[in-house]
């Protein structure tokens, strides 16, 4: 690609530019959503299949659907808050009653892979066919167990590929929530004349970094005080509210469903819900509102002057 072609690509309509401000409904000046990734065993088995032999590890993950999720559903019901739950297909198959309880509670079910498969990472991105198969397998599981076809998607480990927006649009998804380049939702260009709504997230609003420790699998052994974590999240909420942004917390029932952490989270939910100018809603409702605004799509194109990472030739073996 020539320098002129690169410049044209990166300045095309919908390319690299800040997200537009969002007008929130009614008297709201900002939005918020509490979301939950019901990973259960899939978060471990998708990357460490050998952990299937570690009963203690499996029990740590099963705490989510068996014990943590019911507690979190009770908290949400007490405060009249509806949330979005991202469910891997494997979780739906292994814990169908837990998934049905989410639906019965009036919450949104969204897609989160099948076995929480990472789509990209240090070793590169999966090929497009593999990614499409994961999407389809997860869709089939959620329809089989919960009787729904989800509107929303969150990539495992928040790792989209450049093919992901198009693959999601082709399957009728309304929104994704895996990218991190804005404080408000926007229309993400899929490169085919269509768009999906993107609802940004970031690592500071995820409980994994605060709480998760599994020897040999995740974490350093440092586990934060839940009230310290909630204080950090409250500061992020207050700042996003002043910026008229969209606060999205990502929590995991196997982590935030523990009693002390759930208590701290309940305090945060109560705090956020106390603001009359904050629209507290599931992500699907937020995405439908954003779609109604007719925003011009924007994009995150491949960096110029570099080969397409999805089409890299295989490396020749190095000499021993």
PDB file of N, CA, C and O in Angstrom, residues 218-291:
ATOM      1  N   UNK A 218      -4.035 -17.524  36.740  1.00  0.00           N
ATOM      2  CA  UNK A 218      -4.324 -16.101  36.647  1.00  0.00           C
ATOM      3  C   UNK A 218      -4.016 -15.408  37.958  1.00  0.00           C
ATOM      4  O   UNK A 218      -4.258 -15.966  39.034  1.00  0.00           O
ATOM      5  N   UNK A 219      -3.470 -14.189  37.875  1.00  0.00           N
ATOM      6  CA  UNK A 219      -3.257 -13.371  39.059  1.00  0.00           C
ATOM      7  C   UNK A 219      -1.912 -13.592  39.710  1.00  0.00           C
ATOM      8  O   UNK A 219      -1.200 -14.557  39.435  1.00  0.00           O
ATOM      9  N   UNK A 220      -1.572 -12.657  40.601  1.00  0.00           N
ATOM     10  CA  UNK A 220      -0.284 -12.682  41.294  1.00  0.00           C
ATOM     11  C   UNK A 220      -0.406 -13.148  42.733  1.00  0.00           C
ATOM     12  O   UNK A 220       0.601 -13.348  43.408  1.00  0.00           O
ATOM     13  N   UNK A 221      -1.616 -13.266  43.221  1.00  0.00           N
ATOM     14  CA  UNK A 221      -1.836 -13.569  44.628  1.00  0.00           C
ATOM     15  C   UNK A 221      -2.336 -12.369  45.400  1.00  0.00           C
ATOM     16  O   UNK A 221      -2.809 -12.512  46.535  1.00  0.00           O
ATOM     17  N   UNK A 222      -2.249 -11.154  44.805  1.00  0.00           N
ATOM     18  CA  UNK A 222      -2.797  -9.962  45.438  1.00  0.00           C
ATOM     19  C   UNK A 222      -4.294  -9.899  45.174  1.00  0.00           C
ATOM     20  O   UNK A 222      -4.730  -9.854  44.027  1.00  0.00           O
ATOM     21  N   UNK A 223      -5.090  -9.906  46.231  1.00  0.00           N
ATOM     22  CA  UNK A 223      -6.540  -9.819  46.128  1.00  0.00           C
ATOM     23  C   UNK A 223      -6.981  -8.569  46.869  1.00  0.00           C
ATOM     24  O   UNK A 223      -6.729  -8.422  48.067  1.00  0.00           O
ATOM     25  N   UNK A 224      -7.648  -7.659  46.151  1.00  0.00           N
ATOM     26  CA  UNK A 224      -7.983  -6.360  46.716  1.00  0.00           C
ATOM     27  C   UNK A 224      -9.135  -6.430  47.716  1.00  0.00           C
ATOM     28  O   UNK A 224     -10.008  -7.290  47.635  1.00  0.00           O
ATOM     29  N   UNK A 225      -9.119  -5.481  48.648  1.00  0.00           N
ATOM     30  CA  UNK A 225     -10.250  -5.250  49.529  1.00  0.00           C
ATOM     31  C   UNK A 225     -11.447  -4.833  48.666  1.00  0.00           C
ATOM     32  O   UNK A 225     -11.347  -3.913  47.851  1.00  0.00           O
ATOM     33  N   UNK A 226     -12.594  -5.478  48.799  1.00  0.00           N
ATOM     34  CA  UNK A 226     -13.719  -5.136  47.928  1.00  0.00           C
ATOM     35  C   UNK A 226     -14.185  -3.701  48.054  1.00  0.00           C
ATOM     36  O   UNK A 226     -14.669  -3.112  47.083  1.00  0.00           O
ATOM     37  N   UNK A 227     -14.034  -3.094  49.231  1.00  0.00           N
ATOM     38  CA  UNK A 227     -14.467  -1.709  49.374  1.00  0.00           C
ATOM     39  C   UNK A 227     -13.484  -0.751  48.709  1.00  0.00           C
ATOM     40  O   UNK A 227     -13.862   0.332  48.260  1.00  0.00           O
ATOM     41  N   UNK A 228     -12.215  -1.159  48.583  1.00  0.00           N
ATOM     42  CA  UNK A 228     -11.262  -0.377  47.796  1.00  0.00           C
ATOM     43  C   UNK A 228     -11.625  -0.451  46.315  1.00  0.00           C
ATOM     44  O   UNK A 228     -11.587   0.564  45.606  1.00  0.00           O
ATOM     45  N   UNK A 229     -11.975  -1.655  45.840  1.00  0.00           N
ATOM     46  CA  UNK A 229     -12.383  -1.796  44.441  1.00  0.00           C
ATOM     47  C   UNK A 229     -13.632  -0.968  44.157  1.00  0.00           C
ATOM     48  O   UNK A 229     -13.712  -0.244  43.153  1.00  0.00           O
ATOM     49  N   UNK A 230     -14.622  -1.038  45.053  1.00  0.00           N
ATOM     50  CA  UNK A 230     -15.858  -0.285  44.851  1.00  0.00           C
ATOM     51  C   UNK A 230     -15.598   1.218  44.889  1.00  0.00           C
ATOM     52  O   UNK A 230     -16.241   1.988  44.162  1.00  0.00           O
ATOM     53  N   UNK A 231     -14.645   1.654  45.721  1.00  0.00           N
ATOM     54  CA  UNK A 231     -14.302   3.075  45.766  1.00  0.00           C
ATOM     55  C   UNK A 231     -13.712   3.527  44.424  1.00  0.00           C
ATOM     56  O   UNK A 231     -14.028   4.613  43.930  1.00  0.00           O
ATOM     57  N   UNK A 232     -12.856   2.706  43.825  1.00  0.00           N
ATOM     58  CA  UNK A 232     -12.291   3.034  42.525  1.00  0.00           C
ATOM     59  C   UNK A 232     -13.384   3.112  41.459  1.00  0.00           C
ATOM     60  O   UNK A 232     -13.432   4.041  40.649  1.00  0.00           O
ATOM     61  N   UNK A 233     -14.299   2.140  41.476  1.00  0.00           N
ATOM     62  CA  UNK A 233     -15.374   2.143  40.490  1.00  0.00           C
ATOM     63  C   UNK A 233     -16.306   3.336  40.691  1.00  0.00           C
ATOM     64  O   UNK A 233     -16.802   3.910  39.724  1.00  0.00           O
ATOM     65  N   UNK A 234     -16.521   3.724  41.944  1.00  0.00           N
ATOM     66  CA  UNK A 234     -17.367   4.886  42.210  1.00  0.00           C
ATOM     67  C   UNK A 234     -16.707   6.150  41.635  1.00  0.00           C
ATOM     68  O   UNK A 234     -17.396   7.011  41.058  1.00  0.00           O
ATOM     69  N   UNK A 235     -15.389   6.259  41.770  1.00  0.00           N
ATOM     70  CA  UNK A 235     -14.688   7.427  41.211  1.00  0.00           C
ATOM     71  C   UNK A 235     -14.827   7.460  39.693  1.00  0.00           C
ATOM     72  O   UNK A 235     -15.027   8.533  39.098  1.00  0.00           O
ATOM     73  N   UNK A 236     -14.724   6.295  39.063  1.00  0.00           N
ATOM     74  CA  UNK A 236     -14.904   6.244  37.601  1.00  0.00           C
ATOM     75  C   UNK A 236     -16.329   6.626  37.221  1.00  0.00           C
ATOM     76  O   UNK A 236     -16.554   7.351  36.240  1.00  0.00           O
ATOM     77  N   UNK A 237     -17.302   6.155  37.981  1.00  0.00           N
ATOM     78  CA  UNK A 237     -18.695   6.512  37.700  1.00  0.00           C
ATOM     79  C   UNK A 237     -18.906   8.016  37.813  1.00  0.00           C
ATOM     80  O   UNK A 237     -19.521   8.643  36.940  1.00  0.00           O
ATOM     81  N   UNK A 238     -18.424   8.609  38.908  1.00  0.00           N
ATOM     82  CA  UNK A 238     -18.631  10.036  39.114  1.00  0.00           C
ATOM     83  C   UNK A 238     -18.016  10.852  37.979  1.00  0.00           C
ATOM     84  O   UNK A 238     -18.611  11.829  37.491  1.00  0.00           O
ATOM     85  N   UNK A 239     -16.820  10.463  37.540  1.00  0.00           N
ATOM     86  CA  UNK A 239     -16.165  11.192  36.464  1.00  0.00           C
ATOM     87  C   UNK A 239     -16.904  11.028  35.144  1.00  0.00           C
ATOM     88  O   UNK A 239     -17.091  11.995  34.390  1.00  0.00           O
ATOM     89  N   UNK A 240     -17.344   9.814  34.838  1.00  0.00           N
ATOM     90  CA  UNK A 240     -18.086   9.591  33.592  1.00  0.00           C
ATOM     91  C   UNK A 240     -19.427  10.313  33.621  1.00  0.00           C
ATOM     92  O   UNK A 240     -19.885  10.823  32.584  1.00  0.00           O
ATOM     93  N   UNK A 241     -20.047  10.375  34.780  1.00  0.00           N
ATOM     94  CA  UNK A 241     -21.300  11.127  34.876  1.00  0.00           C
ATOM     95  C   UNK A 241     -21.067  12.595  34.539  1.00  0.00           C
ATOM     96  O   UNK A 241     -21.846  13.207  33.803  1.00  0.00           O
ATOM     97  N   UNK A 242     -19.990  13.187  35.058  1.00  0.00           N
ATOM     98  CA  UNK A 242     -19.692  14.587  34.747  1.00  0.00           C
ATOM     99  C   UNK A 242     -19.396  14.783  33.265  1.00  0.00           C
ATOM    100  O   UNK A 242     -19.654  15.851  32.707  1.00  0.00           O
ATOM    101  N   UNK A 243     -18.847  13.747  32.623  1.00  0.00           N
ATOM    102  CA  UNK A 243     -18.500  13.817  31.197  1.00  0.00           C
ATOM    103  C   UNK A 243     -19.666  13.426  30.301  1.00  0.00           C
ATOM    104  O   UNK A 243     -19.508  13.347  29.082  1.00  0.00           O
ATOM    105  N   UNK A 244     -20.830  13.147  30.887  1.00  0.00           N
ATOM    106  CA  UNK A 244     -22.012  12.711  30.129  1.00  0.00           C
ATOM    107  C   UNK A 244     -21.736  11.405  29.374  1.00  0.00           C
ATOM    108  O   UNK A 244     -22.238  11.186  28.281  1.00  0.00           O
ATOM    109  N   UNK A 245     -20.939  10.537  30.010  1.00  0.00           N
ATOM    110  CA  UNK A 245     -20.543   9.297  29.372  1.00  0.00           C
ATOM    111  C   UNK A 245     -21.419   8.118  29.757  1.00  0.00           C
ATOM    112  O   UNK A 245     -22.530   8.274  30.284  1.00  0.00           O
ATOM    113  N   UNK A 246     -20.885   6.928  29.506  1.00  0.00           N
ATOM    114  CA  UNK A 246     -21.608   5.681  29.760  1.00  0.00           C
ATOM    115  C   UNK A 246     -20.729   4.782  30.629  1.00  0.00           C
ATOM    116  O   UNK A 246     -19.691   4.282  30.174  1.00  0.00           O
ATOM    117  N   UNK A 247     -21.138   4.588  31.864  1.00  0.00           N
ATOM    118  CA  UNK A 247     -20.421   3.764  32.830  1.00  0.00           C
ATOM    119  C   UNK A 247     -20.849   2.307  32.639  1.00  0.00           C
ATOM    120  O   UNK A 247     -22.038   1.990  32.733  1.00  0.00           O
ATOM    121  N   UNK A 248     -19.883   1.429  32.359  1.00  0.00           N
ATOM    122  CA  UNK A 248     -20.173  -0.005  32.184  1.00  0.00           C
ATOM    123  C   UNK A 248     -19.232  -0.785  33.094  1.00  0.00           C
ATOM    124  O   UNK A 248     -18.018  -0.830  32.861  1.00  0.00           O
ATOM    125  N   UNK A 249     -19.780  -1.401  34.129  1.00  0.00           N
ATOM    126  CA  UNK A 249     -18.984  -2.255  35.014  1.00  0.00           C
ATOM    127  C   UNK A 249     -19.119  -3.700  34.562  1.00  0.00           C
ATOM    128  O   UNK A 249     -20.220  -4.171  34.281  1.00  0.00           O
ATOM    129  N   UNK A 250     -17.990  -4.394  34.501  1.00  0.00           N
ATOM    130  CA  UNK A 250     -17.975  -5.817  34.171  1.00  0.00           C
ATOM    131  C   UNK A 250     -17.600  -6.614  35.415  1.00  0.00           C
ATOM    132  O   UNK A 250     -16.527  -6.400  35.991  1.00  0.00           O
ATOM    133  N   UNK A 251     -18.489  -7.495  35.846  1.00  0.00           N
ATOM    134  CA  UNK A 251     -18.235  -8.318  37.017  1.00  0.00           C
ATOM    135  C   UNK A 251     -18.483  -9.787  36.668  1.00  0.00           C
ATOM    136  O   UNK A 251     -19.175 -10.090  35.692  1.00  0.00           O
ATOM    137  N   UNK A 252     -17.906 -10.664  37.462  1.00  0.00           N
ATOM    138  CA  UNK A 252     -18.024 -12.099  37.238  1.00  0.00           C
ATOM    139  C   UNK A 252     -18.635 -12.737  38.485  1.00  0.00           C
ATOM    140  O   UNK A 252     -18.122 -12.516  39.594  1.00  0.00           O
ATOM    141  N   UNK A 253     -19.679 -13.526  38.345  1.00  0.00           N
ATOM    142  CA  UNK A 253     -20.293 -14.129  39.528  1.00  0.00           C
ATOM    143  C   UNK A 253     -19.347 -14.980  40.363  1.00  0.00           C
ATOM    144  O   UNK A 253     -19.519 -15.061  41.584  1.00  0.00           O
ATOM    145  N   UNK A 254     -18.329 -15.591  39.756  1.00  0.00           N
ATOM    146  CA  UNK A 254     -17.418 -16.399  40.564  1.00  0.00           C
ATOM    147  C   UNK A 254     -16.460 -15.524  41.373  1.00  0.00           C
ATOM    148  O   UNK A 254     -15.812 -16.001  42.305  1.00  0.00           O
ATOM    149  N   UNK A 255     -16.398 -14.220  41.043  1.00  0.00           N
ATOM    150  CA  UNK A 255     -15.580 -13.271  41.791  1.00  0.00           C
ATOM    151  C   UNK A 255     -16.448 -12.353  42.645  1.00  0.00           C
ATOM    152  O   UNK A 255     -16.408 -12.391  43.869  1.00  0.00           O
ATOM    153  N   UNK A 256     -17.256 -11.513  42.006  1.00  0.00           N
ATOM    154  CA  UNK A 256     -18.062 -10.537  42.733  1.00  0.00           C
ATOM    155  C   UNK A 256     -19.266 -11.147  43.431  1.00  0.00           C
ATOM    156  O   UNK A 256     -19.948 -10.456  44.193  1.00  0.00           O
ATOM    157  N   UNK A 257     -19.539 -12.423  43.195  1.00  0.00           N
ATOM    158  CA  UNK A 257     -20.628 -13.078  43.902  1.00  0.00           C
ATOM    159  C   UNK A 257     -20.274 -13.519  45.306  1.00  0.00           C
ATOM    160  O   UNK A 257     -21.150 -13.936  46.076  1.00  0.00           O
ATOM    161  N   UNK A 258     -18.988 -13.433  45.698  1.00  0.00           N
ATOM    162  CA  UNK A 258     -18.584 -13.755  47.072  1.00  0.00           C
ATOM    163  C   UNK A 258     -19.201 -12.734  48.028  1.00  0.00           C
ATOM    164  O   UNK A 258     -19.356 -11.562  47.681  1.00  0.00           O
ATOM    165  N   UNK A 259     -19.545 -13.132  49.262  1.00  0.00           N
ATOM    166  CA  UNK A 259     -20.362 -12.273  50.122  1.00  0.00           C
ATOM    167  C   UNK A 259     -19.829 -10.858  50.343  1.00  0.00           C
ATOM    168  O   UNK A 259     -20.559  -9.883  50.180  1.00  0.00           O
ATOM    169  N   UNK A 260     -18.557 -10.720  50.741  1.00  0.00           N
ATOM    170  CA  UNK A 260     -18.036  -9.391  51.005  1.00  0.00           C
ATOM    171  C   UNK A 260     -17.987  -8.528  49.754  1.00  0.00           C
ATOM    172  O   UNK A 260     -18.264  -7.321  49.795  1.00  0.00           O
ATOM    173  N   UNK A 261     -17.641  -9.130  48.644  1.00  0.00           N
ATOM    174  CA  UNK A 261     -17.572  -8.383  47.387  1.00  0.00           C
ATOM    175  C   UNK A 261     -18.972  -8.012  46.907  1.00  0.00           C
ATOM    176  O   UNK A 261     -19.191  -6.913  46.386  1.00  0.00           O
ATOM    177  N   UNK A 262     -19.910  -8.929  47.080  1.00  0.00           N
ATOM    178  CA  UNK A 262     -21.289  -8.641  46.679  1.00  0.00           C
ATOM    179  C   UNK A 262     -21.859  -7.492  47.506  1.00  0.00           C
ATOM    180  O   UNK A 262     -22.608  -6.646  46.994  1.00  0.00           O
ATOM    181  N   UNK A 263     -21.495  -7.434  48.785  1.00  0.00           N
ATOM    182  CA  UNK A 263     -21.973  -6.341  49.634  1.00  0.00           C
ATOM    183  C   UNK A 263     -21.428  -5.004  49.145  1.00  0.00           C
ATOM    184  O   UNK A 263     -22.149  -3.994  49.102  1.00  0.00           O
ATOM    185  N   UNK A 264     -20.141  -4.969  48.783  1.00  0.00           N
ATOM    186  CA  UNK A 264     -19.556  -3.732  48.274  1.00  0.00           C
ATOM    187  C   UNK A 264     -20.193  -3.346  46.946  1.00  0.00           C
ATOM    188  O   UNK A 264     -20.458  -2.164  46.685  1.00  0.00           O
ATOM    189  N   UNK A 265     -20.441  -4.334  46.096  1.00  0.00           N
ATOM    190  CA  UNK A 265     -21.084  -4.054  44.814  1.00  0.00           C
ATOM    191  C   UNK A 265     -22.495  -3.529  45.022  1.00  0.00           C
ATOM    192  O   UNK A 265     -22.936  -2.602  44.319  1.00  0.00           O
ATOM    193  N   UNK A 266     -23.218  -4.090  45.976  1.00  0.00           N
ATOM    194  CA  UNK A 266     -24.570  -3.605  46.243  1.00  0.00           C
ATOM    195  C   UNK A 266     -24.554  -2.132  46.646  1.00  0.00           C
ATOM    196  O   UNK A 266     -25.424  -1.349  46.227  1.00  0.00           O
ATOM    197  N   UNK A 267     -23.569  -1.731  47.436  1.00  0.00           N
ATOM    198  CA  UNK A 267     -23.464  -0.328  47.797  1.00  0.00           C
ATOM    199  C   UNK A 267     -23.255   0.561  46.587  1.00  0.00           C
ATOM    200  O   UNK A 267     -23.817   1.663  46.496  1.00  0.00           O
ATOM    201  N   UNK A 268     -22.449   0.086  45.642  1.00  0.00           N
ATOM    202  CA  UNK A 268     -22.217   0.855  44.417  1.00  0.00           C
ATOM    203  C   UNK A 268     -23.489   0.931  43.577  1.00  0.00           C
ATOM    204  O   UNK A 268     -23.830   1.997  43.042  1.00  0.00           O
ATOM    205  N   UNK A 269     -24.194  -0.178  43.455  1.00  0.00           N
ATOM    206  CA  UNK A 269     -25.447  -0.175  42.699  1.00  0.00           C
ATOM    207  C   UNK A 269     -26.432   0.816  43.305  1.00  0.00           C
ATOM    208  O   UNK A 269     -27.069   1.603  42.592  1.00  0.00           O
ATOM    209  N   UNK A 270     -26.543   0.795  44.613  1.00  0.00           N
ATOM    210  CA  UNK A 270     -27.458   1.711  45.297  1.00  0.00           C
ATOM    211  C   UNK A 270     -27.056   3.165  45.037  1.00  0.00           C
ATOM    212  O   UNK A 270     -27.909   4.041  44.811  1.00  0.00           O
ATOM    213  N   UNK A 271     -25.755   3.429  45.051  1.00  0.00           N
ATOM    214  CA  UNK A 271     -25.252   4.782  44.812  1.00  0.00           C
ATOM    215  C   UNK A 271     -25.586   5.251  43.398  1.00  0.00           C
ATOM    216  O   UNK A 271     -26.112   6.351  43.206  1.00  0.00           O
ATOM    217  N   UNK A 272     -25.284   4.427  42.407  1.00  0.00           N
ATOM    218  CA  UNK A 272     -25.543   4.808  41.017  1.00  0.00           C
ATOM    219  C   UNK A 272     -27.040   5.001  40.787  1.00  0.00           C
ATOM    220  O   UNK A 272     -27.468   5.966  40.125  1.00  0.00           O
ATOM    221  N   UNK A 273     -27.847   4.104  41.349  1.00  0.00           N
ATOM    222  CA  UNK A 273     -29.296   4.175  41.135  1.00  0.00           C
ATOM    223  C   UNK A 273     -29.924   5.387  41.815  1.00  0.00           C
ATOM    224  O   UNK A 273     -31.061   5.755  41.483  1.00  0.00           O
ATOM    225  N   UNK A 274     -29.204   6.031  42.724  1.00  0.00           N
ATOM    226  CA  UNK A 274     -29.779   7.166  43.449  1.00  0.00           C
ATOM    227  C   UNK A 274     -29.787   8.450  42.630  1.00  0.00           C
ATOM    228  O   UNK A 274     -30.429   9.426  43.025  1.00  0.00           O
ATOM    229  N   UNK A 275     -29.096   8.478  41.489  1.00  0.00           N
ATOM    230  CA  UNK A 275     -29.004   9.694  40.687  1.00  0.00           C
ATOM    231  C   UNK A 275     -30.146   9.742  39.679  1.00  0.00           C
ATOM    232  O   UNK A 275     -30.219   8.904  38.766  1.00  0.00           O
ATOM    233  N   UNK A 276     -31.023  10.729  39.754  1.00  0.00           N
ATOM    234  CA  UNK A 276     -32.135  10.794  38.802  1.00  0.00           C
ATOM    235  C   UNK A 276     -31.705  11.159  37.387  1.00  0.00           C
ATOM    236  O   UNK A 276     -32.462  10.932  36.440  1.00  0.00           O
ATOM    237  N   UNK A 277     -30.491  11.714  37.236  1.00  0.00           N
ATOM    238  CA  UNK A 277     -30.028  12.100  35.899  1.00  0.00           C
ATOM    239  C   UNK A 277     -29.167  11.019  35.240  1.00  0.00           C
ATOM    240  O   UNK A 277     -28.556  11.260  34.199  1.00  0.00           O
ATOM    241  N   UNK A 278     -29.117   9.832  35.847  1.00  0.00           N
ATOM    242  CA  UNK A 278     -28.369   8.706  35.265  1.00  0.00           C
ATOM    243  C   UNK A 278     -29.356   7.658  34.792  1.00  0.00           C
ATOM    244  O   UNK A 278     -30.202   7.191  35.567  1.00  0.00           O
ATOM    245  N   UNK A 279     -29.260   7.303  33.533  1.00  0.00           N
ATOM    246  CA  UNK A 279     -30.105   6.252  32.954  1.00  0.00           C
ATOM    247  C   UNK A 279     -29.436   4.913  33.204  1.00  0.00           C
ATOM    248  O   UNK A 279     -28.399   4.608  32.630  1.00  0.00           O
ATOM    249  N   UNK A 280     -29.986   4.107  34.091  1.00  0.00           N
ATOM    250  CA  UNK A 280     -29.441   2.806  34.455  1.00  0.00           C
ATOM    251  C   UNK A 280     -30.233   1.736  33.714  1.00  0.00           C
ATOM    252  O   UNK A 280     -31.434   1.558  33.961  1.00  0.00           O
ATOM    253  N   UNK A 281     -29.579   1.027  32.801  1.00  0.00           N
ATOM    254  CA  UNK A 281     -30.314   0.142  31.893  1.00  0.00           C
ATOM    255  C   UNK A 281     -29.425  -0.993  31.419  1.00  0.00           C
ATOM    256  O   UNK A 281     -28.189  -0.909  31.476  1.00  0.00           O
ATOM    257  N   UNK A 282     -30.029  -2.086  30.929  1.00  0.00           N
ATOM    258  CA  UNK A 282     -29.240  -3.127  30.263  1.00  0.00           C
ATOM    259  C   UNK A 282     -28.605  -2.578  28.991  1.00  0.00           C
ATOM    260  O   UNK A 282     -29.091  -1.600  28.396  1.00  0.00           O
ATOM    261  N   UNK A 283     -27.542  -3.212  28.535  1.00  0.00           N
ATOM    262  CA  UNK A 283     -26.829  -2.708  27.364  1.00  0.00           C
ATOM    263  C   UNK A 283     -27.678  -2.751  26.101  1.00  0.00           C
ATOM    264  O   UNK A 283     -27.533  -1.892  25.225  1.00  0.00           O
ATOM    265  N   UNK A 284     -28.568  -3.731  25.982  1.00  0.00           N
ATOM    266  CA  UNK A 284     -29.412  -3.804  24.795  1.00  0.00           C
ATOM    267  C   UNK A 284     -30.276  -2.564  24.649  1.00  0.00           C
ATOM    268  O   UNK A 284     -30.456  -2.043  23.533  1.00  0.00           O
ATOM    269  N   UNK A 285     -30.811  -2.062  25.752  1.00  0.00           N
ATOM    270  CA  UNK A 285     -31.625  -0.843  25.690  1.00  0.00           C
ATOM    271  C   UNK A 285     -30.771   0.367  25.338  1.00  0.00           C
ATOM    272  O   UNK A 285     -31.189   1.242  24.569  1.00  0.00           O
ATOM    273  N   UNK A 286     -29.574   0.432  25.891  1.00  0.00           N
ATOM    274  CA  UNK A 286     -28.672   1.527  25.558  1.00  0.00           C
ATOM    275  C   UNK A 286     -28.321   1.487  24.073  1.00  0.00           C
ATOM    276  O   UNK A 286     -28.318   2.518  23.385  1.00  0.00           O
ATOM    277  N   UNK A 287     -28.045   0.290  23.560  1.00  0.00           N
ATOM    278  CA  UNK A 287     -27.691   0.161  22.147  1.00  0.00           C
ATOM    279  C   UNK A 287     -28.845   0.574  21.242  1.00  0.00           C
ATOM    280  O   UNK A 287     -28.644   1.234  20.211  1.00  0.00           O
ATOM    281  N   UNK A 288     -30.064   0.191  21.596  1.00  0.00           N
ATOM    282  CA  UNK A 288     -31.210   0.572  20.754  1.00  0.00           C
ATOM    283  C   UNK A 288     -31.416   2.085  20.756  1.00  0.00           C
ATOM    284  O   UNK A 288     -31.772   2.677  19.721  1.00  0.00           O
ATOM    285  N   UNK A 289     -31.175   2.721  21.897  1.00  0.00           N
ATOM    286  CA  UNK A 289     -31.270   4.183  21.927  1.00  0.00           C
ATOM    287  C   UNK A 289     -30.213   4.811  21.023  1.00  0.00           C
ATOM    288  O   UNK A 289     -30.509   5.735  20.241  1.00  0.00           O
ATOM    289  N   UNK A 290     -28.982   4.325  21.123  1.00  0.00           N
ATOM    290  CA  UNK A 290     -27.909   4.883  20.296  1.00  0.00           C
ATOM    291  C   UNK A 290     -28.208   4.677  18.815  1.00  0.00           C
ATOM    292  O   UNK A 290     -28.006   5.586  17.999  1.00  0.00           O
ATOM    293  N   UNK A 291     -28.734   3.529  18.452  1.00  0.00           N
ATOM    294  CA  UNK A 291     -29.085   3.271  17.050  1.00  0.00           C
ATOM    295  C   UNK A 291     -30.131   4.280  16.566  1.00  0.00           C
ATOM    296  O   UNK A 291     -30.098   4.732  15.409  1.00  0.00           O
TER     297      UNK A 291
END
